[in-house]
Amino acid sequence: MKPSAPPKTFRVKSFGCQMNVYDGERMAELLGEQGITPAPEGEEADLVILNTCHIREKAAEKVYSDIGRLVKAGEEAGKKPLIAVAGCVAQAEGEEIMARAPAVSIVVGPQAYHRLPAMLETATQGGRATDSDMPAIAKFDALPQRRKRAPAAFLTVQEGCDKFCTYCVVPYTRGAEISRPFKHLIAEAEKLVEAGAREITLLGQNVNAWTGEDDKGRAVGLDGLIRALAKLPDLQRIRYTTSHPNDFTPGLIAAHGEVDKLMPYLHLPVQSGNNRILKAMNRQHTAEDYLRILEQVRAARPDIALSGDFIVGFPGETEAEFADTLSIVDEVRYAACFSFKYSPRPGTPAATMDGQIAAEVMDARLQRLQQRIAHHQFAFNQASVGKTCTILVERTGRHPGQWLGKSPWLQSVWFEGEGAIGDLVEVELAEAGPNSLKGLVRHRATV
Ligand code: SAH
Ligand code: SF4
Ligand code: F3S
């Protein structure tokens, strides 16, 4: 490729989970430090980072169509953007991307993006750069301080996965489980709060596998970190995601009953309600183990909103086994859920298992499951009507004077009246829809 002028503007497009979004924010901060600024809305950027996700086939294929679109838009605008592919597809298929997409100058894995500045230099000199090393802690040490300003912020505390569910690419794209050190996390949280964060969501592929040593040298788990963060005076809300049933501790369950700032919401995926399928998935827990944890969390925090992830059409799943998934959804009465059709991923054991399920069968099962989930979500929202709660305002609504925020139970709530992003507003939940609620302002507190 020909040498090009150093980029002045950038755009990061994140396609994956919240940790992928967090990585996208950190890359943006890193570029900001290099004097590269976000491209204005509607303008082609000099540098585009496609921050990709490999979890399902559709997500992974998107990267190639996006590259094609970028090249075309560049041609139309008479310029050639530098294209970088980051994230989990970059980790899993770096070489293939370089071979298949000559327009790409940089391929950088999710644990190596702190080296972007050096890679950019190679790219502007007309070279191509690939980095898929996995020194996860080194990345965090090398990144600049947080600059992001938002009322609700993400903070990655744990990365990687050692669980090897038979359908999943994450252990390959993100590497082994590591925990970031306690004091780095407290420092990053303090920066986020100073910059205006009122809510922090602690992130990890298995966030409750986090362990560390607190400021007194005691070994602590995620509950210890949550208790320490709750002492930051201006931090009002703490959430965490995604947790794994096998890493749930009595301490974390107790924290749900004892730490006021820990929001009454738990995302705990189970994937299937059937024990034979769970075994084939290598989940290493049964449906009963899972239900027992939820029962204990509900005992500690009776108003907790529960959420989960489900996969339909895992290889060999029979109609009766799928029916167990519908039953567990009815039994738990989730406030929200994510559900997916099984997608065979290259290199995972399930991709070559017998009994792959036909697409039409998966479609029909997903539809039935989503109907059940929607039913319970609406019922949960309806049961919230009449409650008074605090909303953290995150955005303006569609019409002037409308504001949007989240309830403690992570429901989207809108209200009318005076407001500002970052306000904590006390509302009465007055009307429920399937996906959001209307609130009536009772009290407005600016913090
Ligand atoms: N670590 C988390 C989830 C990470 S991936 C956990 O174990 O719970 C997010 C979700 O994507 C998973 O919970 C699962 O429901 C879904 N998923 C992962 N691999 C998938 C695949 N091959 N096909 C369909 N869905 C998948
Ligand atoms: Fe994937 Fe299973 Fe690890 Fe979750 S626990 S990231 S589903 S391998
Ligand atoms: Fe996707 Fe990677 Fe997250 S595969 S779900 S971006 S960990």
Coordinates of C-alpha atoms and ligand atoms in Angstrom, one line a residue:
M1 CA 0.0 0.0 0.0
K2 CA 1.1 3.6 -0.6
P3 CA 2.2 5.7 2.4
S4 CA -0.6 8.0 3.6
A5 CA -0.9 11.1 5.7
P6 CA -1.4 10.3 9.4
P7 CA -5.1 10.1 10.2
K8 CA -6.7 13.2 11.8
T9 CA -10.1 11.7 12.5
F10 CA -11.4 8.3 13.5
R11 CA -14.5 6.2 14.0
V12 CA -14.8 3.1 16.1
K13 CA -17.7 0.7 15.4
S14 CA -18.3 -1.9 18.1
F15 CA -20.3 -4.9 17.2
G16 CA -20.0 -7.2 20.2
C17 CA -20.8 -7.6 23.9
Q18 CA -20.3 -4.9 26.5
M19 CA -16.7 -5.8 26.9
N20 CA -16.2 -5.2 23.2
V21 CA -17.9 -1.8 23.7
Y22 CA -15.6 -1.1 26.6
D23 CA -12.6 -1.9 24.4
G24 CA -13.9 0.4 21.7
E25 CA -14.1 3.2 24.3
R26 CA -10.5 2.5 25.4
M27 CA -9.3 2.6 21.8
A28 CA -11.0 5.9 21.2
E29 CA -9.3 7.3 24.3
L30 CA -6.0 6.0 23.1
L31 CA -6.4 7.6 19.7
G32 CA -7.6 10.8 21.4
E33 CA -4.3 10.9 23.2
Q34 CA -2.5 10.7 19.9
G35 CA -4.4 13.9 18.8
I36 CA -6.8 12.0 16.5
T37 CA -10.3 13.2 17.0
P38 CA -13.7 11.5 16.5
A39 CA -15.0 12.1 12.9
P40 CA -18.0 14.5 12.9
E41 CA -21.4 12.8 12.3
G42 CA -22.0 12.1 8.6
E43 CA -18.4 12.6 7.6
E44 CA -16.0 9.8 6.4
A45 CA -13.3 9.2 9.0
D46 CA -9.6 8.9 8.1
L47 CA -9.3 5.9 10.2
V48 CA -12.1 3.4 10.8
I49 CA -11.8 0.6 13.4
L50 CA -14.2 -2.2 13.0
N51 CA -14.3 -3.7 16.5
T52 CA -15.7 -7.1 15.7
C53 CA -17.5 -10.0 17.4
H54 CA -17.1 -13.7 16.6
I55 CA -19.8 -15.2 18.8
R56 CA -22.2 -16.1 16.1
E57 CA -21.8 -16.6 12.3
K58 CA -23.8 -13.5 11.4
A59 CA -21.8 -11.3 13.6
A60 CA -18.5 -12.5 12.2
E61 CA -19.6 -12.3 8.5
K62 CA -20.6 -8.7 9.0
V63 CA -17.0 -7.6 9.0
Y64 CA -16.4 -8.4 5.3
S65 CA -19.5 -6.6 4.1
D66 CA -18.5 -3.6 6.3
I67 CA -15.1 -3.4 4.8
G68 CA -16.6 -3.5 1.3
R69 CA -19.0 -0.7 2.2
L70 CA -16.1 1.4 3.7
V71 CA -14.0 1.1 0.5
K72 CA -17.0 2.1 -1.6
A73 CA -17.8 5.1 0.6
G74 CA -14.2 6.1 0.5
E75 CA -14.1 6.0 -3.3
E76 CA -17.2 8.1 -3.5
A77 CA -15.8 10.7 -1.1
G78 CA -12.5 10.6 -3.0
K79 CA -10.4 9.3 -0.1
K80 CA -9.1 6.1 1.1
P81 CA -9.7 5.4 4.8
L82 CA -7.2 3.4 6.9
I83 CA -9.1 0.4 8.0
A84 CA -8.3 -1.5 11.2
V85 CA -10.1 -4.7 12.2
A86 CA -10.1 -5.2 16.0
G87 CA -12.0 -7.5 18.4
C88 CA -12.7 -11.2 18.4
V89 CA -12.8 -11.8 14.7
A90 CA -9.4 -10.2 14.4
Q91 CA -8.2 -12.6 17.0
A92 CA -9.8 -15.7 15.5
E93 CA -9.3 -15.0 11.8
G94 CA -6.5 -12.4 11.5
E95 CA -4.6 -14.1 8.7
E96 CA -7.8 -14.8 6.8
I97 CA -8.8 -11.1 7.0
M98 CA -5.4 -10.0 5.8
A99 CA -5.6 -12.4 2.8
R100 CA -9.3 -11.8 2.0
A101 CA -9.4 -8.0 2.5
P102 CA -6.4 -6.1 1.0
A103 CA -8.0 -2.8 2.0
V104 CA -7.3 -3.7 5.7
S105 CA -4.1 -2.2 7.1
I106 CA -4.3 -3.3 10.7
V107 CA -5.6 -6.4 12.4
V108 CA -5.4 -6.2 16.2
G109 CA -6.8 -8.7 18.8
P110 CA -8.7 -7.7 21.9
Q111 CA -5.7 -8.1 24.2
A112 CA -3.2 -6.1 22.0
Y113 CA -4.9 -2.9 21.1
H114 CA -2.7 -0.8 23.5
R115 CA -0.2 -1.2 20.7
L116 CA -2.4 0.6 18.1
P117 CA -0.2 3.7 17.9
A118 CA 2.8 1.8 16.7
M119 CA 0.7 -0.2 14.3
L120 CA -0.8 3.0 12.9
E121 CA 2.7 4.2 12.2
T122 CA 3.4 1.1 10.2
A123 CA 0.1 1.6 8.3
T124 CA 0.7 5.2 7.4
Q125 CA 4.1 4.2 6.0
G126 CA 2.2 1.9 3.7
G127 CA 2.8 -1.3 5.6
R128 CA 0.3 -3.8 7.2
A129 CA 0.4 -4.7 10.8
T130 CA -1.1 -7.7 12.7
D131 CA -1.0 -8.3 16.5
S132 CA -2.9 -11.0 18.2
D133 CA -0.8 -11.4 21.3
M134 CA -2.6 -12.1 24.6
P135 CA -0.8 -10.2 27.4
A136 CA -4.1 -9.1 28.9
I137 CA -2.7 -7.3 32.0
A138 CA 0.0 -5.5 29.9
K139 CA -2.8 -3.9 27.9
F140 CA -4.5 -2.3 30.9
D141 CA -1.2 -1.1 32.2
A142 CA -0.3 0.6 28.9
L143 CA -3.7 2.3 28.3
P144 CA -4.1 6.0 29.1
Q145 CA -6.2 7.2 32.0
R146 CA -10.0 7.3 31.5
R147 CA -11.5 10.3 29.8
K148 CA -14.9 9.1 29.1
R149 CA -17.7 11.2 30.5
A150 CA -21.1 9.5 30.9
P151 CA -23.5 8.9 33.7
A152 CA -23.3 5.2 33.2
A153 CA -19.9 3.7 32.6
F154 CA -18.4 0.2 31.9
L155 CA -15.4 -1.1 33.8
T156 CA -13.8 -4.3 32.7
V157 CA -12.6 -6.2 35.8
Q158 CA -12.1 -9.7 34.5
E159 CA -11.3 -11.1 31.1
G160 CA -11.2 -14.4 29.4
C161 CA -12.8 -17.8 30.1
D162 CA -11.6 -21.2 31.2
K163 CA -15.0 -22.9 30.9
F164 CA -14.9 -24.1 27.3
C165 CA -18.6 -24.6 26.7
T166 CA -18.7 -26.7 23.6
Y167 CA -20.4 -24.1 21.4
C168 CA -18.4 -21.1 22.4
V169 CA -15.4 -19.2 20.9
V170 CA -14.7 -16.9 23.8
P171 CA -12.0 -19.1 25.4
Y172 CA -10.2 -18.9 22.1
T173 CA -10.7 -15.3 21.3
R174 CA -10.2 -13.8 24.7
G175 CA -7.8 -16.3 26.3
A176 CA -7.6 -17.6 29.9
E177 CA -9.4 -16.0 32.8
I178 CA -7.5 -13.1 34.4
S179 CA -8.5 -10.6 37.0
R180 CA -7.3 -7.0 37.0
P181 CA -5.8 -5.9 40.3
F182 CA -8.0 -4.4 42.9
K183 CA -6.2 -1.1 43.3
H184 CA -6.2 -0.4 39.5
L185 CA -9.9 -1.0 39.5
I186 CA -10.6 1.4 42.4
A187 CA -8.4 4.0 40.7
E188 CA -10.2 3.6 37.3
A189 CA -13.6 3.8 39.1
E190 CA -12.5 6.9 40.9
K191 CA -11.6 8.5 37.5
L192 CA -14.9 7.5 36.0
V193 CA -16.8 9.0 39.0
E194 CA -14.8 12.2 38.9
A195 CA -15.7 12.5 35.2
G196 CA -19.4 12.2 36.1
A197 CA -20.3 8.5 36.3
R198 CA -23.1 7.8 38.7
E199 CA -23.4 4.1 37.8
I200 CA -20.6 1.6 37.0
T201 CA -21.2 -1.8 35.4
L202 CA -18.4 -4.2 36.2
L203 CA -17.7 -6.3 33.2
G204 CA -16.2 -9.7 32.6
Q205 CA -16.8 -12.8 30.4
N206 CA -17.2 -14.5 33.8
V207 CA -17.3 -11.4 36.0
N208 CA -17.9 -13.3 39.2
A209 CA -14.7 -15.3 38.7
W210 CA -12.9 -12.1 39.6
T211 CA -10.5 -12.4 42.6
G212 CA -8.0 -10.1 44.1
E213 CA -6.4 -8.7 47.2
D214 CA -8.0 -5.7 48.7
D215 CA -6.1 -2.6 50.2
K216 CA -5.5 -4.6 53.4
G217 CA -4.0 -7.6 51.6
R218 CA -7.1 -9.8 52.2
A219 CA -8.2 -12.2 49.4
V220 CA -11.5 -11.0 48.1
G221 CA -14.0 -12.0 45.4
L222 CA -16.3 -9.8 43.4
D223 CA -18.5 -9.1 46.4
G224 CA -15.4 -7.6 48.1
L225 CA -14.8 -5.3 45.1
I226 CA -18.4 -4.3 45.1
R227 CA -18.4 -3.4 48.8
A228 CA -15.2 -1.3 48.3
L229 CA -16.7 0.5 45.3
A230 CA -19.9 1.2 47.2
K231 CA -17.8 3.4 49.5
L232 CA -17.1 5.9 46.7
P233 CA -19.5 8.7 47.8
D234 CA -20.5 9.9 44.4
L235 CA -21.0 6.5 42.9
Q236 CA -24.7 5.7 43.3
R237 CA -25.2 2.5 41.4
I238 CA -23.2 -0.7 40.8
R239 CA -24.1 -3.5 38.4
Y240 CA -22.1 -6.4 37.1
T241 CA -22.3 -8.7 34.1
T242 CA -22.0 -11.5 32.9
S243 CA -21.8 -13.9 35.8
H244 CA -21.5 -17.7 35.6
P245 CA -23.5 -20.1 37.9
N246 CA -20.4 -22.0 38.9
D247 CA -18.6 -18.9 40.1
F248 CA -21.5 -17.8 42.4
T249 CA -20.4 -17.5 46.0
P250 CA -22.4 -17.0 49.2
G251 CA -20.7 -13.7 49.7
L252 CA -22.0 -12.4 46.4
I253 CA -25.5 -13.6 47.2
A254 CA -25.3 -11.8 50.6
A255 CA -24.0 -8.6 48.9
H256 CA -27.3 -8.5 47.0
G257 CA -29.2 -8.2 50.3
E258 CA -26.7 -5.9 52.1
V259 CA -25.2 -3.4 49.6
D260 CA -27.8 -0.7 48.8
K261 CA -25.9 0.6 45.8
L262 CA -25.8 -2.9 44.2
M263 CA -28.8 -2.7 41.8
P264 CA -31.5 -5.4 42.1
Y265 CA -30.7 -7.0 38.7
L266 CA -28.9 -10.2 37.9
H267 CA -28.0 -11.5 34.5
L268 CA -27.2 -15.1 34.9
P269 CA -27.3 -17.2 31.7
V270 CA -28.3 -20.9 31.8
Q271 CA -28.5 -21.6 28.0
S272 CA -31.0 -24.5 28.3
G273 CA -33.5 -26.0 30.8
N274 CA -32.5 -29.5 30.0
N275 CA -29.8 -31.4 31.8
R276 CA -28.7 -33.6 28.9
I277 CA -28.2 -30.6 26.8
L278 CA -26.4 -28.7 29.6
K279 CA -24.0 -31.7 29.8
A280 CA -23.4 -31.7 26.1
M281 CA -22.8 -28.0 26.3
N282 CA -20.2 -28.7 29.0
R283 CA -21.9 -26.2 31.3
Q284 CA -20.9 -28.2 34.3
H285 CA -24.1 -27.4 36.2
T286 CA -27.7 -28.7 36.1
A287 CA -30.9 -26.7 35.7
E288 CA -31.5 -27.5 39.4
D289 CA -28.1 -26.0 40.5
Y290 CA -29.0 -22.9 38.6
L291 CA -32.5 -22.6 40.1
R292 CA -31.1 -23.0 43.6
I293 CA -28.8 -20.0 43.1
L294 CA -31.7 -17.9 41.9
E295 CA -33.7 -19.0 44.9
Q296 CA -31.0 -17.8 47.2
V297 CA -30.5 -14.5 45.4
R298 CA -34.3 -13.9 45.6
A299 CA -34.3 -14.7 49.3
A300 CA -31.5 -12.1 49.8
R301 CA -33.2 -9.5 47.5
P302 CA -36.8 -10.3 46.9
D303 CA -37.4 -7.6 44.3
I304 CA -34.5 -8.7 42.1
A305 CA -35.0 -8.6 38.3
L306 CA -33.6 -11.7 36.7
S307 CA -32.2 -12.1 33.2
G308 CA -30.6 -14.9 31.2
D309 CA -29.2 -16.1 27.9
F310 CA -30.6 -19.1 25.9
I311 CA -29.5 -21.1 22.9
V312 CA -32.1 -23.0 20.9
G313 CA -31.3 -25.8 18.5
F314 CA -28.0 -27.1 20.1
P315 CA -27.0 -30.3 18.2
G316 CA -29.3 -33.1 19.2
E317 CA -31.9 -31.0 21.0
T318 CA -35.2 -32.8 20.8
E319 CA -38.6 -31.2 21.0
A320 CA -39.0 -32.5 24.6
E321 CA -35.6 -31.1 25.6
F322 CA -36.5 -27.7 24.1
A323 CA -39.8 -27.8 26.1
D324 CA -37.6 -27.9 29.3
T325 CA -36.2 -24.6 28.2
L326 CA -39.7 -23.1 27.9
S327 CA -40.5 -24.6 31.4
I328 CA -37.5 -23.0 33.0
V329 CA -38.4 -19.6 31.5
D330 CA -41.9 -20.0 33.0
E331 CA -40.5 -21.1 36.3
V332 CA -38.0 -18.2 36.7
R333 CA -40.3 -15.5 35.2
Y334 CA -37.4 -13.4 33.8
A335 CA -37.6 -9.7 33.6
A336 CA -35.6 -9.8 30.4
C337 CA -33.6 -12.4 28.3
F338 CA -31.4 -12.8 25.3
S339 CA -32.1 -15.8 23.2
F340 CA -30.2 -17.1 20.1
K341 CA -30.2 -19.8 17.5
Y342 CA -27.3 -22.1 17.9
S343 CA -24.5 -21.1 15.5
P344 CA -21.8 -23.6 14.7
R345 CA -18.4 -21.9 15.3
P346 CA -15.2 -23.1 13.7
G347 CA -12.9 -25.0 16.0
T348 CA -15.5 -25.6 18.7
P349 CA -16.5 -29.2 19.6
A350 CA -20.3 -28.7 19.1
A351 CA -19.7 -27.6 15.4
T352 CA -18.9 -31.2 14.5
M353 CA -21.4 -33.0 16.7
D354 CA -24.1 -35.2 15.2
G355 CA -27.6 -34.0 15.1
Q356 CA -27.2 -30.5 13.8
I357 CA -30.7 -29.0 13.8
A358 CA -32.4 -27.7 10.6
A359 CA -32.7 -23.9 10.3
E360 CA -36.5 -24.0 10.1
V361 CA -36.7 -26.0 13.4
M362 CA -34.4 -23.5 15.1
D363 CA -36.5 -20.6 13.7
A364 CA -39.7 -22.0 15.1
R365 CA -38.2 -22.8 18.5
L366 CA -36.7 -19.3 18.8
Q367 CA -40.0 -17.8 18.0
R368 CA -41.8 -19.8 20.6
L369 CA -39.1 -19.1 23.2
Q370 CA -39.2 -15.4 22.5
Q371 CA -42.9 -15.3 22.9
R372 CA -42.6 -16.7 26.4
I373 CA -39.8 -14.3 27.3
A374 CA -41.8 -11.3 26.0
H375 CA -44.8 -12.5 28.0
H376 CA -42.8 -12.5 31.3
Q377 CA -41.0 -9.3 30.5
F378 CA -44.3 -7.5 30.0
A379 CA -45.7 -9.1 33.1
F380 CA -42.6 -7.9 35.1
N381 CA -43.1 -4.3 33.7
Q382 CA -46.8 -4.4 34.5
A383 CA -46.1 -5.5 38.1
S384 CA -43.7 -2.5 38.5
V385 CA -46.5 0.0 37.9
G386 CA -47.2 1.9 41.1
K387 CA -43.7 1.6 42.4
T388 CA -41.6 4.7 43.1
C389 CA -38.0 4.4 42.1
T390 CA -35.0 6.4 41.0
I391 CA -34.1 6.7 37.4
L392 CA -30.6 7.6 36.2
V393 CA -31.1 9.9 33.1
E394 CA -28.9 8.7 30.3
R395 CA -30.4 10.3 27.2
T396 CA -33.0 12.8 25.8
G397 CA -36.2 11.3 24.5
R398 CA -37.7 11.5 21.0
H399 CA -39.7 14.6 21.8
P400 CA -38.6 17.9 23.5
G401 CA -38.8 17.7 27.3
Q402 CA -38.7 13.9 27.3
W403 CA -35.9 12.1 29.1
L404 CA -34.8 8.4 29.1
G405 CA -33.1 6.5 31.8
K406 CA -32.9 3.2 33.6
S407 CA -34.8 2.0 36.6
P408 CA -32.9 0.0 39.3
W409 CA -34.3 -3.1 37.6
L410 CA -32.7 -2.0 34.3
Q411 CA -36.0 -1.2 32.6
S412 CA -36.0 1.7 30.2
V413 CA -38.2 4.5 31.7
W414 CA -39.1 7.8 30.1
F415 CA -40.6 10.8 31.7
E416 CA -41.5 14.4 30.8
G417 CA -40.4 17.6 32.5
E418 CA -37.2 19.2 33.6
G419 CA -34.2 17.0 33.5
A420 CA -30.6 16.7 32.5
I421 CA -28.4 13.8 31.6
G422 CA -26.8 12.4 34.7
D423 CA -29.7 13.4 37.0
L424 CA -31.2 10.9 39.4
V425 CA -34.9 11.5 39.3
E426 CA -37.5 9.9 41.6
V427 CA -40.5 8.8 39.5
E428 CA -43.6 6.8 40.0
L429 CA -43.9 4.1 37.4
A430 CA -47.2 4.9 35.9
E431 CA -47.7 2.9 32.7
A432 CA -46.0 -0.2 31.4
G433 CA -45.2 -1.2 27.8
P434 CA -43.5 -4.4 26.6
N435 CA -40.1 -2.7 26.4
S436 CA -40.4 0.4 28.5
L437 CA -42.3 2.3 31.2
K438 CA -43.6 5.8 31.6
G439 CA -42.6 7.6 34.8
L440 CA -44.2 10.6 36.6
V441 CA -41.6 12.8 38.3
R442 CA -41.8 12.9 42.1
H443 CA -38.5 14.4 43.0
R444 CA -35.5 15.6 41.1
A445 CA -32.0 15.4 42.6
T446 CA -29.0 16.7 40.8
V447 CA -25.8 15.1 42.1
Ligands
SAH1 N1 -19.8 -15.9 29.6 C1 -21.1 -15.7 29.4 C2 -21.6 -15.4 28.0 C3 -20.8 -15.1 26.9 S1 -21.4 -15.2 25.2 C4 -21.8 -17.0 29.9 O1 -21.2 -18.0 29.9 O2 -22.9 -16.9 30.3 C5 -23.0 -14.5 25.3 C6 -24.0 -15.4 24.9 O3 -23.9 -15.8 23.6 C7 -24.0 -16.8 25.6 O4 -24.5 -16.7 26.9 C8 -24.8 -17.6 24.7 O5 -26.2 -17.6 25.0 C9 -24.6 -17.0 23.3 N2 -23.7 -17.9 22.5 C10 -22.4 -18.2 22.7 N3 -22.0 -19.0 21.7 C11 -23.0 -19.2 20.9 C12 -23.2 -20.0 19.7 N4 -22.2 -20.7 19.2 N5 -24.4 -19.9 19.1 C13 -25.4 -19.2 19.6 N6 -25.3 -18.5 20.7 C14 -24.1 -18.5 21.4
SF4_2 FE1 -18.5 -19.0 26.4 FE2 -19.2 -20.8 28.3 FE3 -17.1 -19.2 28.7 FE4 -19.5 -18.2 28.7 S1 -18.7 -19.7 30.2 S2 -17.8 -17.3 27.7 S3 -20.6 -19.4 27.2 S4 -17.3 -20.8 27.2
F3S3 FE1 -18.3 -11.2 20.8 FE2 -15.8 -11.4 21.7 FE3 -17.7 -10.3 23.2 S1 -16.8 -12.9 20.5 S2 -19.5 -11.5 22.6 S3 -17.0 -9.5 21.3 S4 -16.0 -11.6 23.9

